[in-house]
Tab-separated table of C-alpha atoms and ligand atoms in Angstrom:
chain	number	residue	atom	x	y	z
A	1	MET	CA	172.130	6.906	-196.796
A	2	THR	CA	170.562	3.501	-196.417
A	3	LYS	CA	172.503	0.396	-197.147
A	4	ALA	CA	170.841	-2.787	-198.364
A	5	VAL	CA	171.718	-5.740	-196.148
A	6	GLU	CA	171.960	-9.198	-197.512
A	7	TRP	CA	170.590	-11.495	-194.870
A	8	THR	CA	172.877	-14.472	-195.135
A	9	ASN	CA	175.111	-14.476	-192.077
A	10	THR	CA	173.402	-16.365	-189.256
A	11	ALA	CA	176.699	-17.367	-187.627
A	12	PHE	CA	176.928	-14.117	-185.684
A	13	LEU	CA	173.417	-14.431	-184.273
A	14	GLU	CA	174.122	-18.032	-183.283
A	15	GLU	CA	177.355	-17.105	-181.554
A	16	VAL	CA	175.809	-14.203	-179.637
A	17	GLU	CA	172.863	-16.380	-178.573
A	18	ARG	CA	175.147	-19.196	-177.442
A	19	ARG	CA	177.535	-16.962	-175.508
A	20	SER	CA	174.860	-14.807	-173.859
A	21	GLY	CA	172.197	-17.461	-173.457
A	22	ALA	CA	169.665	-14.873	-174.676
A	23	PRO	CA	167.242	-15.575	-177.561
A	24	VAL	CA	168.179	-12.486	-179.612
A	25	GLY	CA	166.440	-14.028	-182.637
A	26	ALA	CA	163.131	-13.636	-180.788
A	27	CYS	CA	163.381	-9.835	-180.682
A	28	LEU	CA	160.254	-8.453	-182.325
A	29	GLN	CA	161.488	-4.847	-182.538
A	30	CYS	CA	158.983	-3.355	-180.125
A	31	HIS	CA	161.695	-0.871	-178.997
A	32	LYS	CA	160.571	-1.011	-175.385
A	33	CYS	CA	164.217	-1.515	-174.354
A	34	SER	CA	165.349	1.622	-176.196
A	35	THR	CA	162.507	3.729	-174.838
A	36	GLY	CA	163.665	3.208	-171.260
A	37	CYS	CA	167.414	3.256	-171.915
A	38	PRO	CA	169.036	6.073	-169.910
A	39	ILE	CA	172.021	6.305	-172.248
A	40	ALA	CA	170.020	6.326	-175.502
A	41	PRO	CA	170.734	10.032	-176.224
A	42	GLU	CA	174.477	9.361	-176.313
A	43	MET	CA	174.333	6.018	-178.108
A	44	ASP	CA	175.044	5.719	-181.848
A	45	LEU	CA	172.747	2.677	-181.971
A	46	LEU	CA	169.724	2.062	-179.761
A	47	SER	CA	169.597	-1.254	-177.942
A	48	SER	CA	166.761	-2.473	-180.181
A	49	GLN	CA	168.855	-1.575	-183.234
A	50	VAL	CA	171.750	-3.543	-181.789
A	51	MET	CA	169.444	-6.582	-181.469
A	52	ARG	CA	168.304	-6.178	-185.082
A	53	MET	CA	171.857	-5.867	-186.345
A	54	VAL	CA	172.829	-9.050	-184.528
A	55	GLN	CA	169.860	-10.797	-186.172
A	56	LEU	CA	171.021	-9.561	-189.568
A	57	GLY	CA	174.574	-10.737	-188.947
A	58	LEU	CA	176.145	-7.280	-189.134
A	59	ASP	CA	179.015	-8.277	-186.881
A	60	GLU	CA	181.597	-5.643	-187.807
A	61	GLU	CA	179.184	-2.737	-187.546
A	62	THR	CA	177.771	-3.958	-184.235
A	63	LEU	CA	181.125	-4.630	-182.623
A	64	ALA	CA	182.517	-1.260	-183.716
A	65	SER	CA	179.589	0.676	-182.207
A	66	LYS	CA	179.890	3.125	-179.350
A	67	ALA	CA	176.619	1.868	-177.906
A	68	ILE	CA	177.983	-1.435	-176.625
A	69	TRP	CA	180.594	0.452	-174.577
A	70	LEU	CA	178.277	3.155	-173.289
A	71	CYS	CA	175.661	0.712	-171.985
A	72	ALA	CA	175.712	1.218	-168.208
A	73	SER	CA	174.383	-2.291	-167.393
A	74	CYS	CA	171.377	-0.776	-165.641
A	75	GLU	CA	169.220	-3.792	-166.528
A	76	ALA	CA	166.110	-1.705	-167.280
A	77	CYS	CA	165.900	-3.259	-170.750
A	78	THR	CA	166.380	-6.811	-169.445
A	79	THR	CA	163.649	-6.270	-166.853
A	80	ARG	CA	161.142	-4.947	-169.397
A	81	CYS	CA	161.688	-6.965	-172.593
A	82	PRO	CA	158.449	-8.795	-173.480
A	83	MET	CA	160.485	-11.582	-175.109
A	84	GLU	CA	162.601	-12.093	-171.975
A	85	ILE	CA	165.815	-11.246	-173.781
A	86	ASP	CA	168.628	-10.372	-171.369
A	87	ILE	CA	169.719	-7.352	-173.398
A	88	ALA	CA	172.216	-6.169	-170.783
A	89	GLY	CA	173.768	-9.656	-170.930
A	90	VAL	CA	173.929	-9.427	-174.725
A	91	MET	CA	175.776	-6.115	-174.365
A	92	ASP	CA	178.324	-7.898	-172.121
A	93	THR	CA	178.785	-10.611	-174.746
A	94	LEU	CA	179.234	-8.010	-177.499
A	95	ARG	CA	181.891	-6.182	-175.467
A	96	MET	CA	183.776	-9.429	-174.991
A	97	LEU	CA	183.490	-10.331	-178.682
A	98	ALA	CA	184.677	-6.843	-179.644
A	99	VAL	CA	187.832	-7.347	-177.585
A	100	GLU	CA	188.391	-10.912	-178.796
A	101	ARG	CA	187.991	-9.945	-182.438
A	102	LYS	CA	190.024	-6.787	-181.961
A	103	ALA	CA	187.220	-4.613	-183.328
A	104	ALA	CA	188.114	-0.964	-183.663
A	105	ALA	CA	186.737	0.745	-180.569
A	106	PRO	CA	185.307	4.202	-181.290
A	107	ASP	CA	186.053	5.203	-177.714
A	108	GLU	CA	188.679	3.405	-175.659
A	109	ARG	CA	187.796	4.976	-172.322
A	110	VAL	CA	185.360	2.378	-171.012
A	111	ARG	CA	187.533	-0.504	-172.136
A	112	THR	CA	190.555	1.107	-170.520
A	113	PHE	CA	188.620	1.676	-167.312
A	114	ASN	CA	187.604	-2.004	-167.235
A	115	ASP	CA	191.209	-3.101	-167.843
A	116	SER	CA	192.639	-0.781	-165.201
A	117	PHE	CA	190.059	-1.952	-162.664
A	118	LEU	CA	190.659	-5.657	-163.309
A	119	LYS	CA	194.456	-5.254	-163.278
A	120	SER	CA	194.138	-3.692	-159.855
A	121	VAL	CA	191.985	-6.591	-158.597
A	122	ARG	CA	194.327	-9.138	-160.151
A	123	ARG	CA	197.282	-7.600	-158.370
A	124	HIS	CA	195.814	-6.812	-154.952
A	125	GLY	CA	192.719	-9.017	-154.635
A	126	ARG	CA	190.716	-5.836	-154.085
A	127	VAL	CA	190.534	-2.582	-156.003
A	128	PHE	CA	193.178	-0.053	-155.069
A	129	GLU	CA	191.303	3.069	-156.206
A	130	LEU	CA	194.122	5.590	-156.379
A	131	GLY	CA	196.390	3.174	-158.264
A	132	MET	CA	193.562	2.223	-160.616
A	133	MET	CA	192.684	5.861	-161.353
A	134	THR	CA	196.324	6.728	-161.999
A	135	ALA	CA	196.733	3.784	-164.374
A	136	TYR	CA	193.531	4.776	-166.181
A	137	LYS	CA	194.645	8.379	-166.564
A	138	LEU	CA	198.097	7.423	-167.823
A	139	ARG	CA	196.603	5.138	-170.449
A	140	THR	CA	193.877	7.484	-171.661
A	141	ARG	CA	196.152	10.555	-171.340
A	142	ASP	CA	193.163	12.238	-169.782
A	143	PHE	CA	195.060	14.062	-167.059
A	144	PHE	CA	192.715	16.922	-166.313
A	145	SER	CA	189.174	15.682	-165.820
A	146	ASP	CA	188.319	15.198	-162.158
A	147	VAL	CA	191.727	16.298	-160.830
A	148	ASP	CA	189.804	18.989	-158.973
A	149	LYS	CA	188.079	16.223	-156.976
A	150	VAL	CA	191.182	14.378	-155.821
A	151	PRO	CA	192.286	16.690	-152.974
A	152	ALA	CA	188.806	16.653	-151.432
A	153	MET	CA	188.631	12.875	-151.803
A	154	LEU	CA	191.972	12.507	-150.052
A	155	ALA	CA	190.918	14.934	-147.314
A	156	LYS	CA	187.696	13.009	-146.781
A	157	ARG	CA	189.661	9.742	-146.695
A	158	LYS	CA	187.785	8.506	-149.756
A	159	LEU	CA	191.079	7.552	-151.388
A	160	SER	CA	194.048	6.037	-149.635
A	161	PHE	CA	197.682	6.024	-150.709
A	162	LEU	CA	198.165	2.343	-150.030
A	163	PRO	CA	196.290	-0.723	-151.246
A	164	HIS	CA	194.345	-2.671	-148.622
A	165	HIS	CA	194.961	-6.339	-149.066
A	166	SER	CA	195.992	-9.589	-147.554
A	167	SER	CA	198.695	-11.333	-149.535
A	168	ALA	CA	197.106	-14.777	-149.154
A	169	ALA	CA	193.803	-13.635	-150.625
A	170	ALA	CA	195.583	-11.697	-153.368
A	171	LYS	CA	197.397	-14.857	-154.390
A	172	GLU	CA	194.119	-16.813	-154.599
A	173	VAL	CA	192.674	-14.100	-156.802
A	174	ARG	CA	195.696	-14.100	-159.123
A	175	GLU	CA	195.343	-17.872	-159.564
A	176	ALA	CA	191.615	-17.462	-160.256
A	177	PHE	CA	192.323	-14.836	-162.937
A	178	LYS	CA	194.780	-17.175	-164.660
A	179	ARG	CA	192.343	-20.074	-164.731
A	180	ALA	CA	189.411	-17.842	-165.722
A	181	ASP	CA	191.412	-16.585	-168.716
A	182	GLU	CA	191.945	-20.204	-169.775
A	183	GLU	CA	188.240	-21.012	-169.326
A	184	GLU	CA	187.251	-18.004	-171.447
A	185	LYS	CA	189.367	-19.276	-174.354
A	186	LYS	CA	187.220	-22.418	-174.497
A	187	ARG	CA	183.929	-20.566	-175.023
B	1	MET	CA	170.319	-11.924	-135.912
B	2	LYS	CA	173.740	-12.700	-137.363
B	3	TYR	CA	175.191	-12.249	-140.822
B	4	ALA	CA	178.466	-12.744	-142.656
B	5	PHE	CA	179.216	-9.252	-143.924
B	6	PHE	CA	180.667	-8.620	-147.386
B	7	PRO	CA	181.831	-4.967	-147.354
B	8	GLY	CA	183.357	-4.833	-150.849
B	9	CYS	CA	186.031	-2.504	-152.220
B	10	SER	CA	183.978	0.720	-152.293
B	11	LEU	CA	183.108	0.418	-148.620
B	12	GLU	CA	186.748	0.446	-147.646
B	13	SER	CA	187.581	3.490	-149.757
B	14	THR	CA	185.219	5.938	-151.484
B	15	ALA	CA	182.222	4.759	-149.426
B	16	TRP	CA	183.802	4.310	-145.979
B	17	ASP	CA	180.867	6.296	-144.601
B	18	PHE	CA	178.465	3.637	-145.924
B	19	ASP	CA	180.591	1.038	-144.158
B	20	LYS	CA	180.685	2.964	-140.910
B	21	SER	CA	176.976	3.800	-140.884
B	22	THR	CA	175.917	0.260	-141.817
B	23	ARG	CA	177.947	-1.209	-138.964
B	24	ALA	CA	176.771	1.439	-136.469
B	25	MET	CA	173.127	1.049	-137.478
B	26	CYS	CA	173.272	-2.752	-137.284
B	27	GLN	CA	174.920	-2.568	-133.878
B	28	ALA	CA	172.193	-0.220	-132.634
B	29	LEU	CA	169.577	-2.701	-133.860
B	30	ASP	CA	171.415	-5.754	-132.422
B	31	ILE	CA	172.129	-7.184	-135.849
B	32	GLU	CA	175.511	-8.879	-135.539
B	33	LEU	CA	177.914	-8.634	-138.482
B	34	THR	CA	181.095	-10.679	-138.911
B	35	ASP	CA	183.221	-9.850	-141.947
B	36	ILE	CA	183.927	-12.672	-144.374
B	37	PRO	CA	187.600	-13.292	-143.574
B	38	ASP	CA	189.979	-12.267	-146.362
B	39	TRP	CA	187.124	-11.272	-148.644
B	40	THR	CA	188.118	-10.251	-152.172
B	41	CYS	CA	186.629	-8.069	-154.935
B	42	CYS	CA	183.318	-9.167	-156.508
B	43	GLY	CA	184.563	-8.061	-159.949
B	44	SER	CA	181.794	-5.487	-160.378
B	45	THR	CA	180.892	-4.211	-163.865
B	46	PRO	CA	184.408	-4.547	-165.360
B	47	ALA	CA	184.374	-8.323	-164.739
B	48	HIS	CA	180.963	-9.023	-166.247
B	49	SER	CA	181.849	-6.797	-169.203
B	50	SER	CA	185.147	-8.545	-169.852
B	51	ASN	CA	185.255	-12.117	-168.641
B	52	ALA	CA	182.118	-14.123	-167.916
B	53	SER	CA	183.978	-16.890	-166.052
B	54	LEU	CA	185.627	-14.404	-163.744
B	55	ALA	CA	182.328	-12.579	-163.176
B	56	THR	CA	180.925	-15.722	-161.535
B	57	ALA	CA	184.118	-17.068	-159.957
B	58	LEU	CA	185.100	-13.907	-158.038
B	59	PRO	CA	181.816	-13.687	-156.078
B	60	ALA	CA	181.754	-17.482	-155.685
B	61	MET	CA	185.143	-17.429	-153.919
B	62	ASN	CA	183.646	-15.172	-151.259
B	63	LEU	CA	180.442	-17.160	-150.986
B	64	GLN	CA	182.497	-20.312	-150.453
B	65	LYS	CA	184.246	-18.583	-147.541
B	66	ALA	CA	180.888	-17.532	-146.107
B	67	ARG	CA	179.633	-21.104	-146.435
B	68	GLU	CA	182.342	-22.129	-143.950
B	69	MET	CA	180.905	-19.600	-141.517
B	70	GLY	CA	177.453	-21.161	-141.764
B	71	LEU	CA	175.797	-17.755	-142.074
B	72	GLU	CA	173.761	-15.914	-144.672
B	73	VAL	CA	175.678	-13.100	-146.357
B	74	MET	CA	174.675	-9.475	-146.016
B	75	ALA	CA	175.948	-6.833	-148.442
B	76	ALA	CA	175.382	-3.080	-148.356
B	77	CYS	CA	176.787	-2.028	-151.744
B	78	ALA	CA	174.044	-2.527	-154.339
B	79	SER	CA	176.586	-3.490	-156.984
B	80	CYS	CA	178.306	-6.156	-154.851
B	81	TYR	CA	174.877	-7.413	-153.838
B	82	ALA	CA	173.827	-7.782	-157.477
B	83	ARG	CA	177.089	-9.539	-158.420
B	84	LEU	CA	176.858	-11.997	-155.507
B	85	ARG	CA	173.205	-12.757	-156.313
B	86	THR	CA	173.961	-13.122	-160.020
B	87	ALA	CA	176.731	-15.635	-159.272
B	88	ASN	CA	174.312	-17.675	-157.158
B	89	HIS	CA	171.715	-17.521	-159.926
B	90	LYS	CA	174.281	-18.629	-162.544
B	91	VAL	CA	175.600	-21.630	-160.633
B	92	LYS	CA	172.083	-22.706	-159.714
B	93	THR	CA	170.755	-22.565	-163.260
B	94	ASP	CA	173.765	-23.474	-165.392
B	95	GLU	CA	175.682	-26.687	-164.895
B	96	GLN	CA	178.586	-25.632	-167.126
B	97	GLU	CA	179.006	-22.501	-165.068
B	98	ARG	CA	179.149	-24.649	-161.933
B	99	GLU	CA	181.898	-26.751	-163.495
B	100	ARG	CA	183.826	-23.627	-164.453
B	101	VAL	CA	183.628	-22.254	-160.933
B	102	LYS	CA	185.013	-25.531	-159.632
B	103	THR	CA	187.903	-25.438	-162.092
B	104	ILE	CA	188.702	-21.798	-161.370
B	105	THR	CA	188.329	-21.741	-157.588
B	106	GLY	CA	189.378	-25.324	-156.884
B	107	ALA	CA	186.203	-26.042	-154.888
B	108	ALA	CA	182.626	-26.937	-155.724
B	109	TYR	CA	179.951	-24.309	-155.218
B	110	ALA	CA	176.281	-24.727	-156.080
B	111	GLY	CA	174.851	-21.512	-154.641
B	112	GLU	CA	174.432	-22.730	-151.034
B	113	THR	CA	175.044	-19.319	-149.433
B	114	PRO	CA	171.989	-17.028	-149.441
B	115	VAL	CA	172.771	-13.350	-150.109
B	116	ARG	CA	170.731	-10.534	-148.585
B	117	HIS	CA	170.887	-6.782	-148.931
B	118	VAL	CA	170.817	-4.717	-145.753
B	119	LEU	CA	167.431	-3.279	-146.835
B	120	ASP	CA	166.063	-6.771	-147.423
B	121	VAL	CA	167.226	-7.759	-143.932
B	122	LEU	CA	165.657	-4.674	-142.353
B	123	VAL	CA	162.301	-4.953	-144.102
B	124	ASN	CA	161.829	-8.710	-144.404
B	125	GLU	CA	163.662	-10.111	-141.367
B	126	TYR	CA	163.945	-7.371	-138.790
B	127	THR	CA	160.619	-5.819	-139.903
B	128	VAL	CA	159.662	-2.181	-140.352
B	129	GLU	CA	157.571	-2.236	-137.162
B	130	ARG	CA	160.534	-3.282	-135.073
B	131	VAL	CA	162.633	-0.527	-136.644
B	132	ARG	CA	159.844	1.912	-135.761
B	133	SER	CA	159.890	0.796	-132.140
B	134	ARG	CA	163.634	1.578	-131.883
B	135	ILE	CA	163.479	5.164	-133.186
B	136	SER	CA	164.507	7.742	-130.595
B	137	LYS	CA	165.119	10.837	-132.738
B	138	PRO	CA	162.419	10.881	-135.430
B	139	LEU	CA	163.257	12.541	-138.757
B	140	SER	CA	160.270	14.821	-138.162
B	141	GLY	CA	159.434	17.025	-141.090
B	142	LEU	CA	162.282	15.701	-143.233
B	143	ARG	CA	161.186	15.095	-146.803
B	144	VAL	CA	163.213	12.282	-148.333
B	145	ALA	CA	163.339	11.102	-151.954
B	146	SER	CA	164.268	7.412	-151.851
B	147	TYR	CA	166.521	6.575	-154.752
B	148	TYR	CA	166.905	2.847	-155.426
B	149	GLY	CA	168.868	3.046	-158.666
B	150	CYS	CA	169.255	-0.005	-160.847
B	151	LEU	CA	170.712	-2.941	-159.078
B	152	LEU	CA	168.667	-3.300	-155.901
B	153	SER	CA	165.570	-4.334	-157.762
B	154	ARG	CA	166.706	-5.425	-161.231
B	155	PRO	CA	166.564	-7.891	-162.821
B	156	PRO	CA	163.769	-9.470	-160.740
B	157	GLU	CA	164.856	-13.052	-161.542
B	158	VAL	CA	168.083	-12.336	-159.678
B	159	VAL	CA	167.326	-9.868	-156.878
B	160	ALA	CA	163.587	-9.784	-156.188
B	161	PHE	CA	163.058	-8.525	-152.641
B	162	ASP	CA	161.085	-5.511	-153.815
B	163	ASN	CA	159.035	-4.445	-156.834
B	164	PRO	CA	161.400	-3.844	-159.797
B	165	GLU	CA	159.516	-0.812	-161.143
B	166	HIS	CA	158.098	0.627	-157.951
B	167	PRO	CA	160.169	-0.418	-154.946
B	168	THR	CA	159.008	0.824	-151.540
B	169	CYS	CA	161.362	-0.632	-148.891
B	170	MET	CA	163.301	2.609	-148.302
B	171	ASP	CA	160.111	4.682	-148.252
B	172	GLU	CA	158.682	2.361	-145.589
B	173	LEU	CA	161.835	2.698	-143.507
B	174	ILE	CA	161.869	6.504	-143.842
B	175	ASP	CA	158.259	6.545	-142.721
B	176	ALA	CA	159.099	4.299	-139.756
B	177	ALA	CA	161.943	6.690	-138.881
B	178	GLY	CA	159.443	9.541	-138.690
B	179	GLY	CA	160.393	11.186	-141.999
B	180	GLU	CA	158.197	11.954	-144.981
B	181	PRO	CA	158.886	9.819	-148.060
B	182	VAL	CA	158.216	11.955	-151.146
B	183	ASP	CA	156.483	10.521	-154.149
B	184	TRP	CA	158.686	10.945	-157.213
B	185	PRO	CA	158.982	9.147	-160.528
B	186	TYR	CA	162.746	8.516	-160.796
B	187	LYS	CA	163.213	5.957	-158.029
B	188	THR	CA	164.783	3.387	-160.326
B	189	GLU	CA	166.244	5.553	-163.096
B	190	CYS	CA	169.958	5.014	-163.723
B	191	CYS	CA	172.631	7.532	-162.585
B	192	GLY	CA	175.197	6.328	-165.127
B	193	ALA	CA	176.926	4.132	-162.550
B	194	SER	CA	180.384	3.024	-163.563
B	195	LEU	CA	180.557	5.492	-166.462
B	196	SER	CA	181.493	7.959	-163.716
B	197	LEU	CA	185.210	7.992	-164.478
B	198	SER	CA	185.129	7.340	-168.235
B	199	ASN	CA	182.114	9.463	-169.263
B	200	ALA	CA	181.545	12.091	-166.586
B	201	ASN	CA	179.456	14.172	-169.037
B	202	ILE	CA	176.805	11.433	-169.306
B	203	VAL	CA	176.772	10.962	-165.545
B	204	GLY	CA	176.395	14.733	-165.111
B	205	ARG	CA	173.353	14.756	-167.389
B	206	LEU	CA	171.711	11.813	-165.624
B	207	SER	CA	172.492	13.109	-162.126
B	208	HIS	CA	171.027	16.466	-163.077
B	209	ARG	CA	167.784	14.826	-164.161
B	210	LEU	CA	167.537	12.936	-160.895
B	211	LEU	CA	168.430	15.872	-158.676
B	212	ALA	CA	166.102	18.254	-160.522
B	213	MET	CA	163.201	15.838	-160.108
B	214	ALA	CA	163.941	15.304	-156.410
B	215	VAL	CA	164.015	19.083	-155.902
B	216	GLU	CA	160.779	19.493	-157.832
B	217	ALA	CA	159.152	16.840	-155.654
B	218	GLY	CA	160.094	18.972	-152.648
B	219	ALA	CA	162.747	16.667	-151.189
B	220	ASP	CA	165.157	17.992	-148.553
B	221	CYS	CA	167.554	15.162	-149.303
B	222	ILE	CA	167.953	11.937	-151.227
B	223	ALA	CA	168.361	8.501	-149.625
B	224	VAL	CA	170.649	6.063	-151.461
B	225	ALA	CA	171.951	2.523	-150.957
B	226	CYS	CA	174.741	2.309	-153.517
B	227	PRO	CA	178.252	3.838	-153.422
B	228	LEU	CA	178.156	4.696	-157.126
B	229	CYS	CA	174.761	6.389	-156.901
B	230	GLN	CA	175.982	8.306	-153.865
B	231	MET	CA	179.146	9.494	-155.603
B	232	ASN	CA	177.286	10.482	-158.772
B	233	LEU	CA	174.642	12.437	-156.876
B	234	ASP	CA	176.882	13.957	-154.216
B	235	MET	CA	180.457	14.473	-155.415
B	236	ARG	CA	179.288	14.999	-159.004
B	237	GLN	CA	176.571	17.492	-158.062
B	238	ALA	CA	178.962	20.168	-159.347
B	239	ASP	CA	179.036	18.404	-162.756
B	240	ALA	CA	175.234	18.100	-162.651
B	241	ASN	CA	174.981	21.847	-162.115
B	242	ALA	CA	176.643	22.381	-165.487
B	243	HIS	CA	173.298	21.226	-166.931
B	244	GLY	CA	171.333	23.838	-164.954
B	245	LYS	CA	171.802	25.322	-161.507
B	246	LEU	CA	170.112	23.449	-158.677
B	247	PRO	CA	169.920	24.105	-154.931
B	248	PRO	CA	172.438	21.909	-153.042
B	249	THR	CA	170.699	18.647	-152.178
B	250	PRO	CA	172.451	16.231	-149.836
B	251	ALA	CA	172.497	12.547	-150.809
B	252	LEU	CA	172.774	10.395	-147.691
B	253	TYR	CA	173.029	6.666	-147.328
B	254	ILE	CA	169.804	5.209	-145.948
B	255	THR	CA	171.928	3.771	-143.132
B	256	GLN	CA	173.033	7.302	-142.197
B	257	LEU	CA	169.444	8.545	-142.077
B	258	LEU	CA	168.255	5.562	-140.042
B	259	GLY	CA	171.309	5.911	-137.790
B	260	LEU	CA	170.380	9.521	-137.009
B	261	ALA	CA	166.827	8.447	-136.197
B	262	LEU	CA	168.223	5.760	-133.894
B	263	GLY	CA	169.992	8.494	-131.976
B	264	LEU	CA	173.512	7.935	-133.331
B	265	LYS	CA	175.853	10.920	-133.676
B	266	PRO	CA	176.839	12.358	-137.095
B	267	ASP	CA	180.447	11.323	-136.414
B	268	ASP	CA	179.431	7.702	-135.789
B	269	LEU	CA	177.806	7.695	-139.213
B	270	GLY	CA	180.574	9.325	-141.270
B	271	LEU	CA	178.471	12.351	-142.225
B	272	ASN	CA	181.688	14.362	-142.594
B	273	ALA	CA	182.479	12.397	-145.777
B	274	LEU	CA	179.639	14.037	-147.693
B	275	THR	CA	180.525	16.624	-150.335
B	276	ILE	CA	177.151	18.379	-150.011
B	277	ASN	CA	177.000	18.616	-146.235
B	278	ALA	CA	174.015	17.438	-144.228
B	279	ASN	CA	173.662	20.582	-142.092
B	280	ALA	CA	170.255	21.430	-143.548
B	281	VAL	CA	169.071	17.887	-142.784
B	282	LEU	CA	170.343	18.018	-139.200
B	283	LYS	CA	168.782	21.434	-138.680
B	284	LYS	CA	165.435	20.276	-139.969
B	285	ILE	CA	165.462	17.201	-137.737
B	286	SER	CA	166.301	19.196	-134.603
B	287	SER	CA	163.680	21.882	-135.343
B	288	GLY	CA	161.123	19.080	-135.801
B	289	GLU	CA	162.213	17.751	-132.422
B	290	ARG	CA	161.771	21.166	-130.793
B	291	ARG	CA	158.350	21.537	-132.366
B	292	SER	CA	157.162	18.184	-131.051
B	293	ALA	CA	158.659	18.942	-127.588
B	294	GLN	CA	156.771	22.232	-127.514
B	295	ALA	CA	153.586	20.507	-128.616
B	296	GLY	CA	154.140	17.952	-125.846
B	297	ALA	CA	154.661	20.715	-123.228
B	298	ALA	CA	151.532	22.564	-124.398
B	299	ARG	CA	149.425	19.447	-123.941
C	1	LIG	S1	162.346	-4.929	-175.663
C	1	LIG	FE1	162.980	-6.979	-176.315
C	1	LIG	S2	161.652	-7.497	-178.045
C	1	LIG	FE2	161.447	-5.284	-177.692
C	1	LIG	S3	162.969	-4.381	-179.115
C	1	LIG	FE3	163.982	-4.623	-177.133
C	1	LIG	S4	164.991	-6.645	-177.285
C	1	LIG	FE4	163.472	-6.544	-178.913
C	2	LIG	S1	171.375	-2.072	-169.630
C	2	LIG	FE1	172.402	-0.819	-171.146
C	2	LIG	S2	171.141	-0.966	-172.996
C	2	LIG	FE2	169.886	-1.687	-171.284
C	2	LIG	S3	168.724	0.099	-170.668
C	2	LIG	FE3	170.562	0.028	-169.363
C	2	LIG	S4	172.101	1.287	-170.417
C	2	LIG	FE4	170.442	0.862	-171.898
């Protein structure tokens, strides 16, 4: 079913352009970005459709899409766009706006992965893989995928039981996180 | 030649073999590496997806430390490399970002520390010819598909030491090491990168595509320069096989392959960390050696 869109909301386009620094309004719908996107088969919206929806001010629909979370930041689109739009950067901005505006996420896994990763860095200054993976699995309740790989990873010393960190550097990183959170609020 | 080395989190855990082989290879080539003292995480994809200020500040903190050392930075992990370069690009082109970094880290930083990738150093500083002159155990007969992935060559405004659509640095190095670079079309296709943990099914599909193409091109192994690419092609080869059975294809770090050609032992290069073992690669190299020895004796 097609839905008629009333083209009146330019605030969303302006905000996305300001935050990402990318001229989304210049997108001419050539679809070159979507053609080369490795994740296109799994995405509910193609990257070019995301650009069009931002132009049209469809904020809720865009921010609730799966596509913005599945984008793997491979930068193929950004490299190829004839209008020099940093599409991968726009995807970053949309993910941040989705969190800020508490948009319903169709799939929490990527967001939870990002959170678990950053919590680990905030705490230790570096990623503590085993701790991060455990936190991720507890939060997503996805206990079974990849458990088969853990023993081999431990045997091959790819995971360690203890975080590697220096407490001085970890403290610097914690301070930086605090101030970065404050800076983000001003955007 | 001397660099401040930024190992990054992967190189001290899941990619310790990349760490070990990079250090061993550099030592064999007389490239001196000193770790950035008390280095911290670059933030990787989760930071640039979640907090733009943090995504610049975390790399900048490390580049400030390297500035004290008065050395250029060398990174091996393609993702760390891209994050460090992006931070430099941001502070150089955006004054507000520079101010934010100062507020967050407590010190000014305007992008003074140049960041190089180990491949950039090898090809553009050390030179391919000099690498060639140091080879003692050529990778004779070994057909290698060089896989660059996304972040070594994209976006060109930020990284730019090779062609973004058709990079050749690894192929040149494989050739210098006596191997045969295979021509294949997926050099810069994405493996799914950090979706590895959250969306293993997508990564399995993408890895399968890459592996199938490498096999079709007749490659004995794949050369990589990124811990995520390596994990997705090696440890997740079992997941890739769910999309169609493929012959086991080892995915080695380029530093491991060059290390072998420089005469280093498999143990010095962490080859035992591979999921798909490198026995077929080692066998092929030593049979190539025997063949050339016999040819030498016959002459
Ligand atoms: S490549 Fe650029 S101009 Fe073309 S559809 Fe994508 S964003 Fe729009
Ligand atoms: S950066 Fe994201 S949207 Fe762009 S091509 Fe890669 S996966 Fe697709």
